[in-house]
mmCIF file of C-alpha atoms in Angstrom:
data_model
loop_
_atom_site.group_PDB
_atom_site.id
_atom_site.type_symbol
_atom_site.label_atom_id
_atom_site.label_comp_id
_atom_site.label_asym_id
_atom_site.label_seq_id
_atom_site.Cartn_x
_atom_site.Cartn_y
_atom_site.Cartn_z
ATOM 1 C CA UNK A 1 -31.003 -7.845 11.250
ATOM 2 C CA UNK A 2 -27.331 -7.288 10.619
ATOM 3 C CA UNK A 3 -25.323 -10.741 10.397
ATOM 4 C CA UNK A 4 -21.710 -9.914 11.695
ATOM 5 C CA UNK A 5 -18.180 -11.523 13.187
ATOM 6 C CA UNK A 6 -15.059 -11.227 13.611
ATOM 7 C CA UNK A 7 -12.531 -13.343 11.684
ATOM 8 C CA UNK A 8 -9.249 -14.420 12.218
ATOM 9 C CA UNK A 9 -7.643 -14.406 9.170
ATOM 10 C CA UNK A 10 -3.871 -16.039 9.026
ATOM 11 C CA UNK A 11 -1.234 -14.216 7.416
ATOM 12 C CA UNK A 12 2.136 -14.154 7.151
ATOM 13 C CA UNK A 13 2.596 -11.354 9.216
ATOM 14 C CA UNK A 14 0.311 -14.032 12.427
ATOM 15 C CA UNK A 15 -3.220 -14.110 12.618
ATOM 16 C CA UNK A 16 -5.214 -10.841 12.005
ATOM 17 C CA UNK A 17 -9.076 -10.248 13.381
ATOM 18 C CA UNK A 18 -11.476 -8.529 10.761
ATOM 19 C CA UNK A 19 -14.764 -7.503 11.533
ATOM 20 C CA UNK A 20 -17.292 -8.428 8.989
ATOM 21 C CA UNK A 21 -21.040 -7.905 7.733
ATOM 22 C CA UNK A 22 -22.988 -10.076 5.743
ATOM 23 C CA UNK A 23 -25.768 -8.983 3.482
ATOM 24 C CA UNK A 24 -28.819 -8.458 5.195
ATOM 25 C CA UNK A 25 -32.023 -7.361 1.888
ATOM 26 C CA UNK A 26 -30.195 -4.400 -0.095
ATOM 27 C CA UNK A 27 -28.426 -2.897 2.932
ATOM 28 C CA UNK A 28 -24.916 -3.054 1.118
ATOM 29 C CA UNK A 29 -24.020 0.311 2.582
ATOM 30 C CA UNK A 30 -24.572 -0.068 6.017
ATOM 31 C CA UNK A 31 -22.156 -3.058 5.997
ATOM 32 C CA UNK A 32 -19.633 -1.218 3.767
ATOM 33 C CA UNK A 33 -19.753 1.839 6.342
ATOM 34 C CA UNK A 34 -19.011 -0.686 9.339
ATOM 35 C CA UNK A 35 -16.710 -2.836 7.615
ATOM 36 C CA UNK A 36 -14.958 -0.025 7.251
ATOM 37 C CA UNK A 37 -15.140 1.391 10.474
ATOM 38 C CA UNK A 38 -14.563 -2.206 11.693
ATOM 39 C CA UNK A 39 -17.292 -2.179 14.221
ATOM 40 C CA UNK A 40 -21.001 -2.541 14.073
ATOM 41 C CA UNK A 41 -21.270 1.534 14.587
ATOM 42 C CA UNK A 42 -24.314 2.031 12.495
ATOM 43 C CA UNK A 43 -27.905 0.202 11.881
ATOM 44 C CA UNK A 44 -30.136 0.238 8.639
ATOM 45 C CA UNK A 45 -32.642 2.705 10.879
ATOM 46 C CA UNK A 46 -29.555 5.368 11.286
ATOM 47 C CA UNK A 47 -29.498 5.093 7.249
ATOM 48 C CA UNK A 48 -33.374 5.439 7.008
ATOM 49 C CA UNK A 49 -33.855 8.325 9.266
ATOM 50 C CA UNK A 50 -30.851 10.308 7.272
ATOM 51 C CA UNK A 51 -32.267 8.937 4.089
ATOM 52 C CA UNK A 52 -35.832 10.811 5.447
ATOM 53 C CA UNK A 53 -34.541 13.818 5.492
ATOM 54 C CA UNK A 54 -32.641 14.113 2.019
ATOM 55 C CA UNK A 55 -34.028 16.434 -0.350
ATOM 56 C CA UNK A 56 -33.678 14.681 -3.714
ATOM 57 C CA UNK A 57 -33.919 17.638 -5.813
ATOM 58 C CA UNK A 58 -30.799 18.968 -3.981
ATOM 59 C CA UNK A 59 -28.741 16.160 -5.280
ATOM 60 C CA UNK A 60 -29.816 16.619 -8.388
ATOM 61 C CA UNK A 61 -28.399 20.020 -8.426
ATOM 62 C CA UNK A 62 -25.340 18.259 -6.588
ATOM 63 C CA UNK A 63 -24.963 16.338 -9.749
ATOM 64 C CA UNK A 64 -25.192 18.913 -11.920
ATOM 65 C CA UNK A 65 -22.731 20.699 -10.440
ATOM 66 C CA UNK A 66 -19.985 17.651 -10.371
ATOM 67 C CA UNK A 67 -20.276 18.155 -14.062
ATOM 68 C CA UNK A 68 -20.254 21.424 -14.529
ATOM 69 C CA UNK A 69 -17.049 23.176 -14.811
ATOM 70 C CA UNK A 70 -18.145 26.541 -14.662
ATOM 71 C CA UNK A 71 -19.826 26.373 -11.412
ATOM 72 C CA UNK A 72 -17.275 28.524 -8.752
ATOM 73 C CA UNK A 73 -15.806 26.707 -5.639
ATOM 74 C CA UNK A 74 -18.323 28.073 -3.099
ATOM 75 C CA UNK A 75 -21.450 27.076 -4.956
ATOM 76 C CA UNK A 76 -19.911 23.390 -5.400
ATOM 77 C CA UNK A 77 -19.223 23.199 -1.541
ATOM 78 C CA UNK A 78 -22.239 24.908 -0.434
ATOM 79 C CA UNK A 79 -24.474 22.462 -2.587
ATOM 80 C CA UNK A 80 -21.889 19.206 -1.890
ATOM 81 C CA UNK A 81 -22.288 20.082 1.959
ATOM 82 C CA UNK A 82 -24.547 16.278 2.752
ATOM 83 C CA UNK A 83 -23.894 17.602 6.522
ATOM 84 C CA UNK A 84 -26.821 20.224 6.165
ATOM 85 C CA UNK A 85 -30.080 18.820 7.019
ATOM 86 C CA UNK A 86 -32.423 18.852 3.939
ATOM 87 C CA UNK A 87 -36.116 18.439 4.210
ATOM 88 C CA UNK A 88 -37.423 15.862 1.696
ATOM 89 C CA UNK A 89 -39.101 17.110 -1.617
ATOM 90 C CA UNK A 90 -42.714 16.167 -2.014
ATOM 91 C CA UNK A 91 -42.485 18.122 -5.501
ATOM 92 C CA UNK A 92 -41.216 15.314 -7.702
ATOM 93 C CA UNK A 93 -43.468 12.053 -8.052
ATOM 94 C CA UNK A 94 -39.336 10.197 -7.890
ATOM 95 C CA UNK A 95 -39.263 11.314 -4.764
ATOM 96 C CA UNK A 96 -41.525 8.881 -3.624
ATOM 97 C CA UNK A 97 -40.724 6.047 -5.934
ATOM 98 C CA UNK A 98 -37.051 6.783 -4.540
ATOM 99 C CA UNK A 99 -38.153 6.771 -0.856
ATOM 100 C CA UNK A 100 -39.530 3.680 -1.396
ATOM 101 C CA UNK A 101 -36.627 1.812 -2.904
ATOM 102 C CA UNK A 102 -34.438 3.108 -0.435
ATOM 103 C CA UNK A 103 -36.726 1.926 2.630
ATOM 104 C CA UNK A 104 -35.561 -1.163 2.216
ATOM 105 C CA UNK A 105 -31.547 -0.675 1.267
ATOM 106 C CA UNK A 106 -29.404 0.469 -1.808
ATOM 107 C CA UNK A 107 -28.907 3.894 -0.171
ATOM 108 C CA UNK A 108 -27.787 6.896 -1.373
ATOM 109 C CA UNK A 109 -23.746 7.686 -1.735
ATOM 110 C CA UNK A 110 -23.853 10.828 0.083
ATOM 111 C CA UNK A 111 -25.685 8.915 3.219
ATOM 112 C CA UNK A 112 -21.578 7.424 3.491
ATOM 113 C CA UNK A 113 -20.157 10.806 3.222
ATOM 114 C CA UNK A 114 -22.104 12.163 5.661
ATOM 115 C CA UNK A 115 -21.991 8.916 8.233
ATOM 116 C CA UNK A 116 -17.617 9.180 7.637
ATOM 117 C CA UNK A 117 -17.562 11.971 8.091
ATOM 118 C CA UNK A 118 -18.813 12.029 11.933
ATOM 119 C CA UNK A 119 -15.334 10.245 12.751
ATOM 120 C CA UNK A 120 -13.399 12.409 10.706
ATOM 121 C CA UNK A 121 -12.467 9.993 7.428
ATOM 122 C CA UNK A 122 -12.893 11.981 3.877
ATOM 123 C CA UNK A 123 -13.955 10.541 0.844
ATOM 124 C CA UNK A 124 -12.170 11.325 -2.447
ATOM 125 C CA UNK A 125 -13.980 10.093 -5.749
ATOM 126 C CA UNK A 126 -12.308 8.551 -8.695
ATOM 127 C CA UNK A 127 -13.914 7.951 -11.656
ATOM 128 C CA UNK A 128 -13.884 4.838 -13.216
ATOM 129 C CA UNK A 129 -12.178 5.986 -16.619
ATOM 130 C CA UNK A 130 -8.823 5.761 -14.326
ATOM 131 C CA UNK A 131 -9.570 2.683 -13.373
ATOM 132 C CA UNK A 132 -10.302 1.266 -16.951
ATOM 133 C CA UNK A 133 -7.172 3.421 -18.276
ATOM 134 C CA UNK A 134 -4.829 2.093 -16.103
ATOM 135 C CA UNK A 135 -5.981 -1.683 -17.097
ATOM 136 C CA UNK A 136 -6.546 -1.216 -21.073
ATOM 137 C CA UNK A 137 -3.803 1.650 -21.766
ATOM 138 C CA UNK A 138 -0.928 0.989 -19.610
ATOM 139 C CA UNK A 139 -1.529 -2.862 -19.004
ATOM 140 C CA UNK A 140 -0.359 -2.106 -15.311
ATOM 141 C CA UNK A 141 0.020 -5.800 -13.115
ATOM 142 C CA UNK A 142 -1.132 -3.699 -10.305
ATOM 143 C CA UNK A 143 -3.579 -0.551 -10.385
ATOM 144 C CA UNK A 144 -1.804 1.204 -7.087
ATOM 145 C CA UNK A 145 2.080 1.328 -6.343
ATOM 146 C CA UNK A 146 3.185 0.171 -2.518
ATOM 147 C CA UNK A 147 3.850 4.183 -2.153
ATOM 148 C CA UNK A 148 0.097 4.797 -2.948
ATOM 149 C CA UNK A 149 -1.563 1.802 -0.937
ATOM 150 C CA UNK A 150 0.689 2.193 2.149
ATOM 151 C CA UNK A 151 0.050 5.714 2.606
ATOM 152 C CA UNK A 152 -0.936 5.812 6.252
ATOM 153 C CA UNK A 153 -4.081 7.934 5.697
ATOM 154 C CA UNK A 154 -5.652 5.433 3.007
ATOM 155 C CA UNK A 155 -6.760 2.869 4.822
ATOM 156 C CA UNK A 156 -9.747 2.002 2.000
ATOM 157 C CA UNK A 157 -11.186 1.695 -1.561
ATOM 158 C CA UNK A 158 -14.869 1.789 -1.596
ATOM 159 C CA UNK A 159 -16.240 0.270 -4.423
ATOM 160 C CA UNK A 160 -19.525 0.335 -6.370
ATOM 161 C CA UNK A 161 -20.845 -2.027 -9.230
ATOM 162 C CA UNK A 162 -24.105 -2.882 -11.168
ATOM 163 C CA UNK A 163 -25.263 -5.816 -9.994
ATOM 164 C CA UNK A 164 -28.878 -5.773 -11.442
ATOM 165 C CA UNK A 165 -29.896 -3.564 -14.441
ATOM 166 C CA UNK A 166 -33.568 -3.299 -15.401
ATOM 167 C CA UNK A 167 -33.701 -2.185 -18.557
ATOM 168 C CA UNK A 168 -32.611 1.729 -18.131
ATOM 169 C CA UNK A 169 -35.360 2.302 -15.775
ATOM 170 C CA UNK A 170 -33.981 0.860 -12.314
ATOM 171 C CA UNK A 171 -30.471 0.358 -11.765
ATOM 172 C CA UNK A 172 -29.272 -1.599 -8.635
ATOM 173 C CA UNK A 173 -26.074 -1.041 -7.219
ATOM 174 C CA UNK A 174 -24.025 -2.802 -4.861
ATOM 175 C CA UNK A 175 -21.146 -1.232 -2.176
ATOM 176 C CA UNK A 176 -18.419 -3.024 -0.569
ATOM 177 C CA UNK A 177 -15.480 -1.932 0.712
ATOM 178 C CA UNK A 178 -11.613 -2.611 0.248
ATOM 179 C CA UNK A 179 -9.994 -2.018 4.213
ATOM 180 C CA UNK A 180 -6.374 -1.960 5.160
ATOM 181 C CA UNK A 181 -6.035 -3.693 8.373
ATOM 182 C CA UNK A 182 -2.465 -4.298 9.906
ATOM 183 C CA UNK A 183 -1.295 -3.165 6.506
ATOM 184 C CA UNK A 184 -2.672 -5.749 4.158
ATOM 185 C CA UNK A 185 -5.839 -5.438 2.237
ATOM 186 C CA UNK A 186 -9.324 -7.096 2.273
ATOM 187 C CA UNK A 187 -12.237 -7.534 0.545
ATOM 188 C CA UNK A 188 -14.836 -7.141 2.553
ATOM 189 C CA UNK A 189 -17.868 -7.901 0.519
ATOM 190 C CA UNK A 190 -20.813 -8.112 2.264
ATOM 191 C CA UNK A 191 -22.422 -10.615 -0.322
ATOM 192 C CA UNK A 192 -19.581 -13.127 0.474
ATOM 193 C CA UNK A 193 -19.095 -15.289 3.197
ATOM 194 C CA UNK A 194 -16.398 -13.992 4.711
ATOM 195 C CA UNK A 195 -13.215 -11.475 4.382
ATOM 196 C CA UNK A 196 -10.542 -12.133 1.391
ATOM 197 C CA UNK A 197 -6.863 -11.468 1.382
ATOM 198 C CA UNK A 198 -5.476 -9.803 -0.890
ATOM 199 C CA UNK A 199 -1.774 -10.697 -2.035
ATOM 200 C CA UNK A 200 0.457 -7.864 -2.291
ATOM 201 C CA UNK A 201 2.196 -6.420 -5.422
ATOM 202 C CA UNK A 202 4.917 -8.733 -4.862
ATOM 203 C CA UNK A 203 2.986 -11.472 -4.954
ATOM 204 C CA UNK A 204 1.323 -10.587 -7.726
ATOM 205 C CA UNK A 205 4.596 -9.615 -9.734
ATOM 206 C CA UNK A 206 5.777 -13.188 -8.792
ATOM 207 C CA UNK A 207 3.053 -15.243 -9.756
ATOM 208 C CA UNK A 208 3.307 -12.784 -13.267
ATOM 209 C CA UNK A 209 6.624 -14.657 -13.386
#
């Protein structure tokens, strides 16, 4: 069962209402995907029944062909296409051991794509050696200029971290999102107890001060 409110948050700008999902077992996606759509649009049994129907050996190949450079347009969009209906691989023993982590949460990434996609929101991957450049190389106070965050079609990060690492065998990984709403930014972690605030560049160069 999906804990979830909405939150009046006080800003400078007056008080702001953000809609916000707690974690419910290892269903860190679902409440990224509606904190993001801020509305309780989607349950953990829409994410199982997609989940069903993934063929795993297909994203394999998906994989594959993020990292291979050779690989022509078509073939990349064809096999990137989470929008087709797969049927699910009995071929591959993982299959089943996957099926059965995923029962119960810590879905897969391309279960998002697909779900934003349905009201028209694209997802654009960056790698995290940006990230980590940006913070070790160029010793940036702030990782996006106002330009960048206050372009009217961003409206959010979504962010994924190890939480739990078992050895190299099982690695769990948790979602939460980072939403624009009245044009600040949130964290809307669904392990937390409620939405943070972010200060704005400003701020931050201030307090740098």
């Amino acid at each position: 069962m999906c804990q979830y409110e909405t939150h009046v948050i006080e800003t400078d700008k007056g008080p702001i209402n953000v809609y916000f999902e707690k974690q419910s077992k290892l269903y860190c996606l679902v409440h990224t995907a509606n904190n993001i759509l801020q509305a309780h649009m989607f349950s953990p049994d829409d994410f199982k029944k997609y989940e069903s129907n993934l063929d795993y050996s297909t994203l394999e190949k998906q994989k594959f062909v993020r990292n291979n450079d050779t690989v022509d347009d078509q073939s990349s969009k064809e096999l990137m296409d989470v929008r087709e209906k797969d049927k699910l691989s009995y071929e591959n023993i993982f299959s089943y051991i996957k099926r059965g982590i995923y029962y119960f949460g810590n879905f897969n990434i391309n279960i998002l794509y697909f779900f934003m996609n349905k009201y028209n929101m694209e997802l654009n991957w960056v790698d995290n050696k940006e990230i980590f450049q940006k913070i070790n190389k160029e010793k940036c106070t702030t990782l996006f200029d106002d330009k960048y965050l206050n372009n009217k079609k961003l409206i959010a990060f979504v962010i994924n971290v190890v939480k739990i690492k078992f050895f190299d065998i099982y690695h769990h990984r948790h979602f939460y999102a980072l939403r624009k709403i009245s044009g600040m930014w949130f964290k809307l972690d669904s392990s937390l107890d409620k939405p943070i605030l972010f200060p704005t560049n400003e701020e931050v160069r201030l307090m740098k001060q």
